[in-house]
XYZ file of C-alpha atoms in Angstrom:
715
model
C 31.186 52.388 9.693
C 32.418 48.944 10.772
C 30.132 46.958 13.063
C 30.913 46.923 16.788
C 31.831 43.193 16.752
C 34.552 43.848 14.142
C 36.327 46.313 16.451
C 38.865 45.095 19.043
C 40.405 47.505 21.568
C 44.103 46.679 22.040
C 47.408 48.205 23.165
C 50.566 48.062 21.022
C 54.020 48.366 22.569
C 57.516 49.038 21.261
C 60.704 49.439 23.330
C 61.549 53.115 23.926
C 58.106 54.408 22.960
C 54.781 55.063 24.652
C 52.194 52.375 23.855
C 49.492 53.043 21.319
C 45.870 52.330 22.261
C 43.947 51.599 19.102
C 40.646 50.206 17.932
C 41.632 47.385 15.578
C 39.274 46.983 12.643
C 39.351 43.257 11.897
C 38.189 43.888 8.321
C 41.153 46.129 7.541
C 44.226 44.371 6.029
C 46.943 43.662 8.572
C 49.523 45.442 6.426
C 47.435 48.626 6.611
C 47.175 48.331 10.405
C 50.963 47.896 10.748
C 51.556 50.883 8.441
C 49.322 53.112 10.614
C 51.186 52.008 13.745
C 54.598 52.654 12.104
C 53.448 56.086 10.887
C 52.477 57.133 14.424
C 55.965 56.233 15.626
C 57.620 57.660 12.466
C 59.134 54.304 11.548
C 60.137 53.789 7.885
C 59.690 50.498 6.042
C 56.507 49.036 7.576
C 57.117 45.847 5.553
C 59.984 45.050 7.949
C 57.650 44.942 10.963
C 55.008 42.591 12.329
C 52.738 42.335 15.356
C 53.292 39.764 18.068
C 51.643 38.942 21.399
C 53.573 40.614 24.212
C 52.515 38.151 26.920
C 52.524 34.366 27.179
C 53.426 32.526 23.975
C 54.662 35.333 21.783
C 52.983 34.242 18.554
C 53.113 36.347 15.406
C 49.801 37.881 14.336
C 48.764 36.772 10.832
C 45.656 37.078 8.716
C 44.753 33.503 9.666
C 44.924 33.958 13.455
C 44.030 37.626 13.897
C 40.446 36.775 14.873
C 41.830 35.256 18.097
C 42.763 38.756 19.348
C 40.558 39.698 22.315
C 39.632 43.060 23.804
C 42.418 44.250 26.097
C 45.161 42.253 24.359
C 48.658 43.707 24.458
C 50.646 43.362 21.224
C 54.200 44.282 20.389
C 55.639 45.749 17.197
C 58.655 43.630 16.283
C 60.728 42.441 13.359
C 58.809 40.774 10.558
C 59.277 36.965 10.478
C 61.121 37.147 7.166
C 63.508 39.829 8.374
C 64.110 37.997 11.647
C 64.747 34.727 9.782
C 67.234 36.454 7.466
C 69.132 38.060 10.345
C 69.377 34.788 12.303
C 70.367 32.849 9.190
C 73.318 35.203 8.749
C 74.103 35.243 12.485
C 74.564 31.471 12.777
C 77.099 31.591 9.919
C 79.173 34.302 11.610
C 82.839 33.629 12.286
C 82.366 35.056 15.792
C 81.392 32.184 18.150
C 79.609 34.623 20.487
C 77.389 35.868 17.651
C 76.694 32.261 16.568
C 75.766 31.257 20.113
C 73.404 34.236 20.604
C 71.802 33.696 17.184
C 71.213 29.980 17.807
C 69.818 30.687 21.291
C 67.349 33.224 19.851
C 66.541 30.810 17.015
C 65.627 28.097 19.536
C 63.181 30.521 21.192
C 61.440 31.927 18.099
C 61.269 28.595 16.226
C 58.235 27.645 18.312
C 56.224 30.050 16.099
C 55.098 28.383 12.859
C 55.101 31.660 10.894
C 58.773 32.204 11.661
C 59.549 28.509 11.112
C 58.105 28.669 7.597
C 60.272 31.690 6.778
C 63.454 30.135 8.182
C 62.885 26.754 6.508
C 62.121 28.483 3.176
C 65.713 29.804 3.336
C 66.934 26.214 3.852
C 67.909 27.178 7.390
C 67.196 23.702 8.778
C 69.827 22.236 6.427
C 72.339 24.671 7.906
C 71.555 23.273 11.370
C 71.938 19.709 10.086
C 75.410 20.577 8.745
C 76.459 22.052 12.092
C 75.443 18.787 13.790
C 77.158 16.597 11.201
C 80.415 18.553 11.497
C 80.217 18.472 15.321
C 82.958 21.085 15.768
C 80.984 23.498 17.947
C 81.207 23.984 21.706
C 78.648 22.092 23.876
C 76.509 25.206 24.525
C 76.277 26.058 20.819
C 75.488 22.419 19.976
C 72.699 22.372 22.593
C 71.101 25.510 21.080
C 71.486 24.014 17.580
C 69.758 20.760 18.501
C 67.002 22.577 20.408
C 66.306 24.907 17.463
C 66.297 21.948 15.058
C 63.816 20.051 17.252
C 61.477 23.065 17.462
C 61.547 23.541 13.673
C 60.846 19.855 12.967
C 57.932 19.772 15.414
C 55.855 21.886 12.996
C 55.785 19.074 10.425
C 56.926 21.323 7.574
C 59.915 19.083 6.779
C 59.695 15.287 6.832
C 61.913 13.407 9.259
C 62.640 10.903 6.492
C 64.638 13.544 4.580
C 67.431 13.330 7.158
C 70.712 11.717 6.165
C 72.214 8.603 7.711
C 75.209 10.711 8.757
C 72.928 12.965 10.832
C 71.159 10.010 12.458
C 74.467 8.358 13.346
C 75.768 11.612 14.826
C 72.666 12.048 17.031
C 72.933 8.398 18.129
C 76.617 8.933 18.962
C 75.643 11.772 21.314
C 73.344 9.363 23.173
C 75.872 6.518 23.179
C 78.738 8.704 24.433
C 79.746 7.931 28.021
C 81.020 11.437 28.725
C 79.033 14.288 27.180
C 77.065 17.351 28.217
C 73.704 16.123 29.573
C 71.796 18.922 27.818
C 73.004 17.621 24.444
C 72.012 14.073 25.379
C 68.522 15.150 26.501
C 67.734 16.906 23.218
C 69.327 14.070 21.213
C 67.073 11.542 22.968
C 64.019 13.676 22.144
C 65.075 13.889 18.461
C 65.515 10.099 18.247
C 62.099 9.591 19.872
C 60.444 11.736 17.170
C 62.322 9.833 14.457
C 61.210 6.462 15.816
C 57.561 7.517 15.995
C 57.557 9.059 12.497
C 58.209 5.953 10.360
C 59.185 2.290 10.518
C 62.274 2.853 8.332
C 63.659 5.437 10.777
C 62.785 3.093 13.639
C 65.002 0.417 12.068
C 67.861 2.902 11.523
C 67.724 4.149 15.104
C 67.476 0.580 16.391
C 70.705 -0.294 14.563
C 72.605 2.771 15.763
C 71.535 3.107 19.377
C 73.307 1.094 22.077
C 70.508 -0.204 24.301
C 72.869 -0.956 27.181
C 73.868 2.710 27.189
C 70.218 3.737 26.930
C 69.330 1.636 29.972
C 72.314 3.084 31.846
C 70.749 6.553 31.417
C 68.009 5.351 33.763
C 70.559 5.002 36.559
C 71.703 8.629 36.577
C 70.507 11.171 39.114
C 69.382 13.642 36.422
C 65.621 13.056 36.317
C 65.173 14.845 32.967
C 67.737 12.559 31.339
C 66.005 9.545 32.901
C 62.669 10.701 31.498
C 63.999 11.266 27.978
C 65.681 7.850 27.974
C 62.453 6.217 29.129
C 60.510 8.104 26.441
C 62.789 6.691 23.712
C 62.472 3.173 25.132
C 58.672 3.454 25.100
C 58.690 4.849 21.560
C 60.813 1.926 20.354
C 58.498 -0.569 22.092
C 55.377 0.923 20.509
C 56.653 1.921 17.045
C 57.904 -1.348 15.560
C 55.965 -4.310 14.270
C 54.901 -7.196 16.487
C 58.137 -9.105 15.856
C 60.295 -6.023 16.503
C 58.350 -5.237 19.660
C 58.715 -8.781 20.970
C 62.449 -8.864 20.172
C 63.082 -5.520 21.849
C 60.942 -6.419 24.840
C 62.815 -9.700 25.374
C 66.117 -7.819 25.135
C 64.999 -5.317 27.771
C 63.789 -8.146 29.997
C 67.191 -9.862 29.742
C 68.875 -6.593 30.703
C 66.680 -6.483 33.832
C 64.917 -3.265 32.870
C 62.294 -3.859 35.554
C 64.953 -4.073 38.246
C 66.683 -0.957 36.936
C 63.443 1.011 37.129
C 62.563 -0.258 40.593
C 66.015 0.396 42.011
C 66.991 3.646 40.306
C 63.699 5.434 39.638
C 60.965 4.224 41.967
C 62.817 2.910 45.013
C 65.317 5.779 45.157
C 62.798 8.527 44.436
C 59.938 9.501 46.710
C 58.167 11.286 43.868
C 58.173 10.578 40.145
C 57.460 13.394 37.697
C 54.259 13.420 35.642
C 56.044 12.632 32.384
C 58.015 9.757 33.880
C 54.850 8.466 35.567
C 53.208 8.299 32.134
C 56.079 6.266 30.685
C 56.016 3.890 33.654
C 52.282 3.467 33.096
C 52.892 2.698 29.387
C 55.627 0.173 30.210
C 53.387 -1.488 32.783
C 50.614 -1.766 30.171
C 52.968 -3.141 27.498
C 54.411 -5.737 29.886
C 50.991 -6.870 31.113
C 49.409 -7.068 27.670
C 51.312 -10.242 26.870
C 48.570 -11.841 29.002
C 45.842 -10.528 26.693
C 45.872 -13.585 24.412
C 45.311 -15.969 27.346
C 42.620 -13.700 28.758
C 40.670 -13.764 25.474
C 41.014 -17.505 24.785
C 38.458 -19.961 26.221
C 39.466 -23.422 27.337
C 39.585 -25.954 24.494
C 38.323 -29.296 25.767
C 40.231 -31.059 22.958
C 43.581 -29.494 23.955
C 45.451 -32.128 25.942
C 47.769 -29.628 27.667
C 44.851 -27.557 28.937
C 42.973 -30.668 30.070
C 46.072 -31.823 31.954
C 46.301 -28.441 33.715
C 42.642 -28.696 34.717
C 42.981 -32.234 36.064
C 46.245 -31.244 37.732
C 44.256 -28.879 39.964
C 42.042 -31.749 41.072
C 44.923 -34.163 41.617
C 46.910 -31.588 43.605
C 43.992 -31.041 45.983
C 42.833 -34.596 46.629
C 44.699 -37.831 47.339
C 42.879 -40.143 44.950
C 43.241 -43.831 44.345
C 44.838 -44.943 41.091
C 42.395 -43.893 38.403
C 43.765 -46.357 35.844
C 42.195 -49.237 37.756
C 38.738 -47.653 37.746
C 36.040 -48.134 35.155
C 35.208 -45.190 32.895
C 31.912 -44.598 34.681
C 33.522 -44.741 38.121
C 36.338 -42.423 36.977
C 33.862 -39.856 35.586
C 31.821 -39.982 38.786
C 34.909 -39.486 40.930
C 36.172 -36.581 38.786
C 32.783 -34.860 38.846
C 32.619 -35.179 42.626
C 36.093 -33.702 43.087
C 35.531 -30.885 40.582
C 32.403 -30.003 42.556
C 34.480 -29.850 45.746
C 36.933 -27.592 43.896
C 34.091 -25.135 43.338
C 33.334 -25.563 39.634
C 29.725 -24.819 38.707
C 29.695 -27.436 35.924
C 31.350 -30.369 37.654
C 30.752 -32.829 34.794
C 32.417 -30.473 32.293
C 34.467 -27.915 34.284
C 35.917 -26.479 31.085
C 32.581 -24.707 30.571
C 33.377 -22.520 33.599
C 36.442 -21.266 31.724
C 34.586 -20.475 28.498
C 33.877 -16.864 29.534
C 36.364 -14.402 28.074
C 37.763 -12.585 29.885
C 39.303 -14.165 31.954
C 39.470 -17.308 29.777
C 42.620 -19.407 30.113
C 44.215 -16.753 32.312
C 42.046 -17.959 35.201
C 43.355 -21.491 34.681
C 46.937 -20.136 34.657
C 46.488 -18.288 37.959
C 44.886 -21.298 39.656
C 47.643 -23.604 38.409
C 50.323 -21.135 39.546
C 48.796 -20.963 43.040
C 48.566 -24.759 43.270
C 52.204 -25.287 42.221
C 53.808 -22.255 43.911
C 51.999 -22.515 47.252
C 50.745 -26.146 47.461
C 50.119 -26.073 51.218
C 47.980 -22.908 51.020
C 46.134 -24.337 48.007
C 45.331 -27.642 49.710
C 44.282 -25.879 52.900
C 41.905 -23.574 50.976
C 40.244 -26.410 49.021
C 39.994 -28.985 51.804
C 38.781 -26.470 54.375
C 35.855 -25.430 52.180
C 35.051 -28.753 50.520
C 34.503 -30.445 53.891
C 32.084 -27.835 55.245
C 28.396 -28.735 55.490
C 26.957 -25.477 56.812
C 26.420 -23.819 53.394
C 29.243 -21.383 54.135
C 31.820 -23.023 51.862
C 33.812 -20.671 49.619
C 34.020 -22.123 46.052
C 37.680 -22.035 44.997
C 37.221 -22.280 41.217
C 34.332 -19.822 40.941
C 36.107 -17.370 43.247
C 39.381 -17.719 41.322
C 37.737 -17.054 37.960
C 35.999 -13.921 39.258
C 39.112 -12.731 41.121
C 41.226 -13.082 37.956
C 38.675 -10.971 36.096
C 38.792 -8.314 38.843
C 42.599 -8.175 38.707
C 42.456 -7.850 34.897
C 40.098 -4.894 35.243
C 42.140 -3.197 37.980
C 45.428 -3.644 36.079
C 43.733 -2.839 32.716
C 45.079 -5.942 31.008
C 44.129 -5.948 27.327
C 43.507 -2.206 27.167
C 45.806 -0.025 25.036
C 47.684 2.653 27.017
C 45.952 6.026 26.920
C 47.875 9.126 25.879
C 47.353 10.774 29.267
C 47.443 7.727 31.562
C 49.798 7.918 34.547
C 48.247 5.501 37.062
C 51.099 3.033 37.389
C 51.644 0.648 40.306
C 55.152 0.734 41.868
C 54.608 -2.842 43.046
C 54.537 -3.923 39.388
C 58.252 -3.180 38.947
C 59.207 -5.115 42.096
C 57.980 -8.452 40.739
C 58.343 -10.419 37.503
C 55.071 -12.381 37.660
C 52.990 -9.713 39.310
C 49.519 -10.930 38.298
C 50.118 -14.468 39.497
C 51.687 -13.354 42.792
C 48.900 -10.826 43.389
C 46.381 -13.582 42.736
C 48.031 -15.866 45.294
C 47.772 -13.155 47.961
C 44.246 -12.075 47.013
C 42.716 -15.567 46.778
C 43.757 -16.197 50.371
C 42.421 -12.748 51.272
C 39.122 -13.706 49.619
C 38.833 -16.837 51.751
C 39.573 -14.784 54.871
C 36.990 -12.131 53.942
C 34.421 -14.841 53.113
C 34.739 -16.228 56.644
C 34.636 -12.746 58.210
C 31.366 -12.029 56.382
C 29.947 -15.494 57.207
C 28.978 -15.602 53.556
C 26.981 -18.216 51.659
C 26.721 -18.794 47.899
C 24.003 -16.135 47.708
C 26.498 -13.556 49.048
C 29.102 -14.305 46.368
C 28.768 -10.970 44.506
C 28.765 -9.029 47.758
C 32.008 -10.695 48.864
C 33.645 -9.997 45.499
C 32.725 -6.306 45.785
C 34.393 -6.138 49.195
C 37.506 -7.917 47.892
C 37.690 -5.533 44.931
C 37.499 -2.613 47.352
C 40.210 -4.120 49.561
C 42.531 -4.493 46.553
C 41.893 -1.064 45.016
C 42.205 0.766 48.339
C 45.503 -0.980 49.064
C 46.932 -0.376 45.582
C 45.957 3.296 45.800
C 48.427 3.642 48.685
C 51.215 2.793 46.163
C 52.911 -0.135 47.982
C 56.411 -0.731 46.595
C 56.669 -4.468 47.342
C 54.473 -7.559 47.498
C 55.205 -7.987 51.198
C 54.002 -4.474 51.906
C 50.885 -5.052 49.790
C 50.177 -8.319 51.611
C 50.449 -6.719 55.045
C 48.262 -3.756 54.121
C 45.543 -5.700 52.325
C 45.205 -8.251 55.132
C 44.977 -5.468 57.708
C 42.094 -4.016 55.704
C 39.577 -6.617 56.867
C 35.798 -6.565 56.410
C 35.125 -4.626 59.615
C 37.659 -1.980 58.523
C 35.926 -1.688 55.151
C 32.603 -1.128 56.910
C 34.178 1.521 59.152
C 35.708 3.299 56.149
C 32.403 3.262 54.281
C 30.573 4.613 57.326
C 33.206 7.304 57.902
C 33.046 8.439 54.289
C 29.250 8.506 54.371
C 29.224 10.532 57.607
C 31.865 12.869 56.222
C 29.704 13.566 53.206
C 26.715 14.314 55.418
C 28.749 16.422 57.861
C 29.891 18.656 55.055
C 26.264 19.729 54.703
C 25.164 22.402 57.170
C 21.848 21.887 59.041
C 19.992 24.374 56.787
C 21.207 22.417 53.772
C 19.982 19.150 55.275
C 16.620 20.785 55.903
C 16.539 22.043 52.311
C 17.358 18.535 51.118
C 14.387 17.071 53.006
C 12.072 19.759 51.611
C 13.190 19.063 48.054
C 12.729 15.289 48.250
C 8.919 15.153 47.767
C 9.073 17.348 44.668
C 11.883 15.339 43.102
C 10.284 12.008 43.990
C 7.160 13.157 42.200
C 9.293 14.010 39.169
C 10.740 10.470 39.198
C 7.240 8.978 39.587
C 6.011 10.868 36.527
C 9.045 9.712 34.546
C 8.324 6.089 35.510
C 4.667 6.355 34.472
C 5.641 7.983 31.189
C 8.027 5.096 30.572
C 5.234 2.587 31.192
C 2.985 4.501 28.788
C 5.690 4.277 26.132
C 5.945 0.524 26.680
C 8.709 -2.078 26.543
C 9.532 -5.273 24.641
C 9.871 -8.379 26.845
C 10.825 -12.035 26.496
C 7.972 -14.452 27.158
C 8.935 -17.712 28.857
C 6.848 -20.665 27.748
C 7.386 -24.323 28.584
C 5.762 -25.327 25.297
C 8.194 -23.393 23.133
C 11.875 -24.071 22.755
C 12.557 -20.423 21.923
C 11.475 -17.326 23.844
C 8.679 -15.345 22.249
C 8.602 -11.554 22.224
C 5.704 -9.551 23.586
C 4.984 -5.918 24.313
C 3.372 -4.245 27.302
C 2.363 -0.626 27.806
C 0.193 1.478 30.092
C -2.772 3.435 28.751
C -2.417 7.247 28.772
C -5.019 7.532 31.554
C -2.986 5.094 33.706
C -5.994 2.767 34.154
C -5.221 -0.235 31.939
C -2.163 -2.335 31.063
C -2.245 -3.481 27.423
C -0.074 -6.376 26.240
C 0.247 -8.890 23.427
C 2.623 -10.878 21.236
C 4.569 -8.919 18.621
C 6.975 -9.537 15.768
C 10.685 -8.860 16.210
C 10.595 -5.914 13.806
C 7.846 -4.083 15.721
C 9.311 -1.222 17.749
C 6.270 0.384 19.397
C 2.875 -1.152 18.605
C -0.246 0.897 19.155
C -2.577 0.126 22.054
C -5.165 -1.147 19.566
C -2.659 -3.728 18.269
C -2.240 -5.245 21.751
C -5.099 -7.721 22.240
C -4.861 -8.404 25.990
C -5.431 -5.991 28.868
C -5.501 -5.866 32.660
C -7.264 -3.074 34.603
C -4.843 -1.470 37.056
C -7.562 -1.674 39.720
C -7.375 -5.507 39.528
C -3.630 -5.629 40.196
C -3.008 -6.914 43.708
C 0.744 -7.119 44.084
C 4.174 -6.928 42.431
C 6.687 -9.687 43.199
C 10.294 -10.059 42.039
C 13.045 -12.662 41.684
C 12.507 -16.134 43.061
C 9.064 -15.156 44.397
C 7.738 -14.875 40.834
C 5.436 -17.723 39.705
C 7.421 -18.344 36.505
C 10.643 -18.602 38.535
C 9.082 -21.051 41.016
C 7.943 -23.287 38.154
C 11.528 -23.505 36.834
C 13.241 -23.585 40.202
C 16.894 -24.562 39.915
C 16.988 -23.970 36.144
C 17.215 -20.186 36.163
C 20.497 -18.320 36.409
C 21.044 -15.506 38.868
C 21.019 -13.040 35.939
C 17.491 -14.139 34.992
C 16.325 -14.058 38.606
C 17.587 -10.488 38.953
C 15.508 -9.410 35.927
C 12.265 -11.291 36.699
C 9.101 -9.703 38.120
C 5.377 -10.489 38.075
C 2.067 -8.791 38.813
C -0.730 -10.769 40.440
C -4.400 -9.979 39.929
C -7.877 -11.457 40.485
C -7.242 -12.471 44.075
C -3.725 -13.636 43.171
C -4.967 -16.581 41.107
C -3.476 -15.205 37.904
C -0.214 -13.453 37.131
C 1.514 -11.620 34.297
C 5.159 -12.607 34.206
C 8.027 -10.418 32.974
C 11.742 -10.831 32.307
C 13.348 -7.446 31.635
C 16.075 -7.100 29.015
C 18.244 -5.054 31.372
C 18.499 -3.981 34.986
C 17.443 -0.484 33.948
C 14.147 -1.740 32.472
C 13.618 -3.869 35.583
C 13.974 -0.821 37.849
C 11.776 1.390 35.650
C 8.920 -1.129 35.515
C 8.957 -2.265 39.143
C 9.056 1.376 40.256
C 6.257 2.318 37.846
C 4.042 -0.574 38.936
C 4.577 0.312 42.602
C 3.568 3.912 41.816
C 0.349 2.610 40.212
C -0.350 0.604 43.373
C 0.342 3.589 45.619
C 3.516 2.033 47.049
C 7.002 3.457 47.535
C 9.633 3.067 44.824
C 12.548 0.988 46.080
C 14.953 0.334 43.184
C 18.646 1.247 43.229
C 18.043 3.259 40.045
C 15.537 5.474 41.856
C 17.933 6.078 44.748
C 20.754 6.979 42.380
C 18.584 9.355 40.347
C 17.223 10.982 43.505
C 20.750 11.656 44.796
C 21.787 13.173 41.470
C 18.713 15.406 41.301
C 19.104 16.460 44.945
C 22.753 17.316 44.425
C 22.023 19.387 41.321
C 19.050 21.168 42.870
C 20.909 22.020 46.087
C 23.847 23.420 44.134
C 21.487 25.604 42.117
C 19.677 26.794 45.241
C 22.963 27.613 47.005
C 24.409 29.790 44.256
C 25.712 33.004 45.770
C 22.878 35.314 44.678
C 22.245 37.109 47.964
C 21.188 40.734 47.380
C 21.788 40.294 43.655
C 18.685 41.287 41.689
C 18.135 39.187 38.583
C 16.719 41.421 35.804
C 14.122 40.178 33.362
C 16.090 41.548 30.402
C 19.808 41.763 29.667
C 21.432 45.036 30.858
C 22.478 47.542 28.155
C 26.109 47.663 26.977
C 27.769 50.804 28.440
C 29.225 53.440 26.130
C 33.029 53.365 25.595
C 35.104 55.937 27.557
C 36.022 59.237 25.904
C 39.755 58.304 26.022
C 42.063 55.506 27.084
C 44.589 57.513 29.103
C 43.937 55.403 32.190
C 46.208 52.630 30.779
C 49.353 52.258 32.897
C 52.594 51.556 31.041
C 54.416 48.915 33.086
C 57.307 48.681 30.622
C 58.168 52.372 31.118
C 58.050 51.960 34.907
C 60.478 49.043 34.736
C 62.906 51.109 32.661
């Protein structure tokens, strides 16, 4: 007896007969199963039949895919793939055009199945289709079915695209180039050329020689959206398939033919909604066009490059009316330049090129600043002079802000990232402007200055301001503005107070979606989950962490290790070698009793940060913490390797001191745990008993006569 898991209960249909309900033994050969089915219906020649899914994609059942059959599947007894292939092969050679048309239409439908495709191709059927195309004597409907069937057969990868003749390629290209032709033929022809281009570089070169790009671009101006999409797909394939030189040549050609304007006028501007497939191609084109900026984004400023130095000094000279520098001594000139670069907002005023050494944004930040200074000189001068003359510590640094803003725009527009296969997040505004990044920068740098004043920000608020500006830009772009003017109006209307209102509204909306009982449940769960986080923090301290040790007597940082004893009463620490991953407590020579710890301080309040005041970067300050002990006369100073370690240790030390955890990591983890726990508690289990053991599998029914035959009812 076969095991229960090898038996699948299915129904088998055939036109003009009652369905058979059988228990399919998956270990029995498929030929034997088909013979039993044919015998029940008194059908001779079981070799001429096959099983096929009756619903959805009507795939043939084979020995390789039969295990995919599920209980309750409905199959259909139909012609065997070989017999079907033979009949269609003869049908498309018939002298009767009606028979040829019907055969080619059916061929286009069944060619999606790889089992049939193998049978048809083994009879050299694809060559017969190629000949029909090369002769080009058939009516448009027959030619459409021929091309569709050919495309479906080639999609299986059984036959190489490179086996196609030049005559065939020229004929397909002629269909695309024709000014008057059935659009269905042109759509399939465009799809065939796209597959050719993506299959090999040699076919790419052949298609490139045969296709008329002006005609291809003109397909974007038609009202038929499917034809537009296929034309765009071929353009994208040609842009991505060739080598760097081919891609650059083709891209320059498309730019000269005003492809961007064509798209904006005929696809985006004239259409309120763009299909998913077209949206993907617009996203790819946007990425390809923007990635020419990648090289500048990844190149730091070269202080020995005269052109780059001239651009940098041009920013200073455009902002300040300086006396003739040629008459000044070298020392006086350097002093004057350093003073003006400081007013411009460079962190390193003696060598401002160091500010542009970070990649990204690299030289791209210099390009955007220079574009703003030359394109909008009045706005540039107003920005710089307004902030350089302030003495209330509320000045907005132009250079530092510009560098960070350029980086934000690169991240939002995904400059330097390859297009994803499923990406569709394109910006309509991109196709309305040639130099989109630079123009966006000019709008957003003025927005940044406006937001800075609205927030009454100081240098310490720099990151906070940049977060608000990023939010202003992303929220505005998400509304899909179609022009720079529209973007400018919307982004300036979205001021700081509006951002605060939106944040508050969204936060209240999230809380309002929770019913009062849920809010009560949330409060009840908090203590338990906080305790879970506390235990995790203490366990992390017991495991220990490797830290950098700052010493004024050493030019290089020394590594040391600190860990909490298992009984949570002593902190053990000591110097370690680089290779040591987790030293034992016995290997750590120094220790501090937890009872002696008085306080935990962070950032600029740490003793080792006060000693080096003005020399530490903000990144180091954000990772520094200390514990004081013995009436605060001594301290143990830490610099975490990451923000995560900083949060884990400061939380853990506060737990040891009986204080509340306050890190952003704790708040994030608590929200995640609360969300998960509430969802589990609110599962719809009312009046549903949960058994301790799995319920038994019920016995199968005595018969299957309850199956209703829908096909008979339709007849």
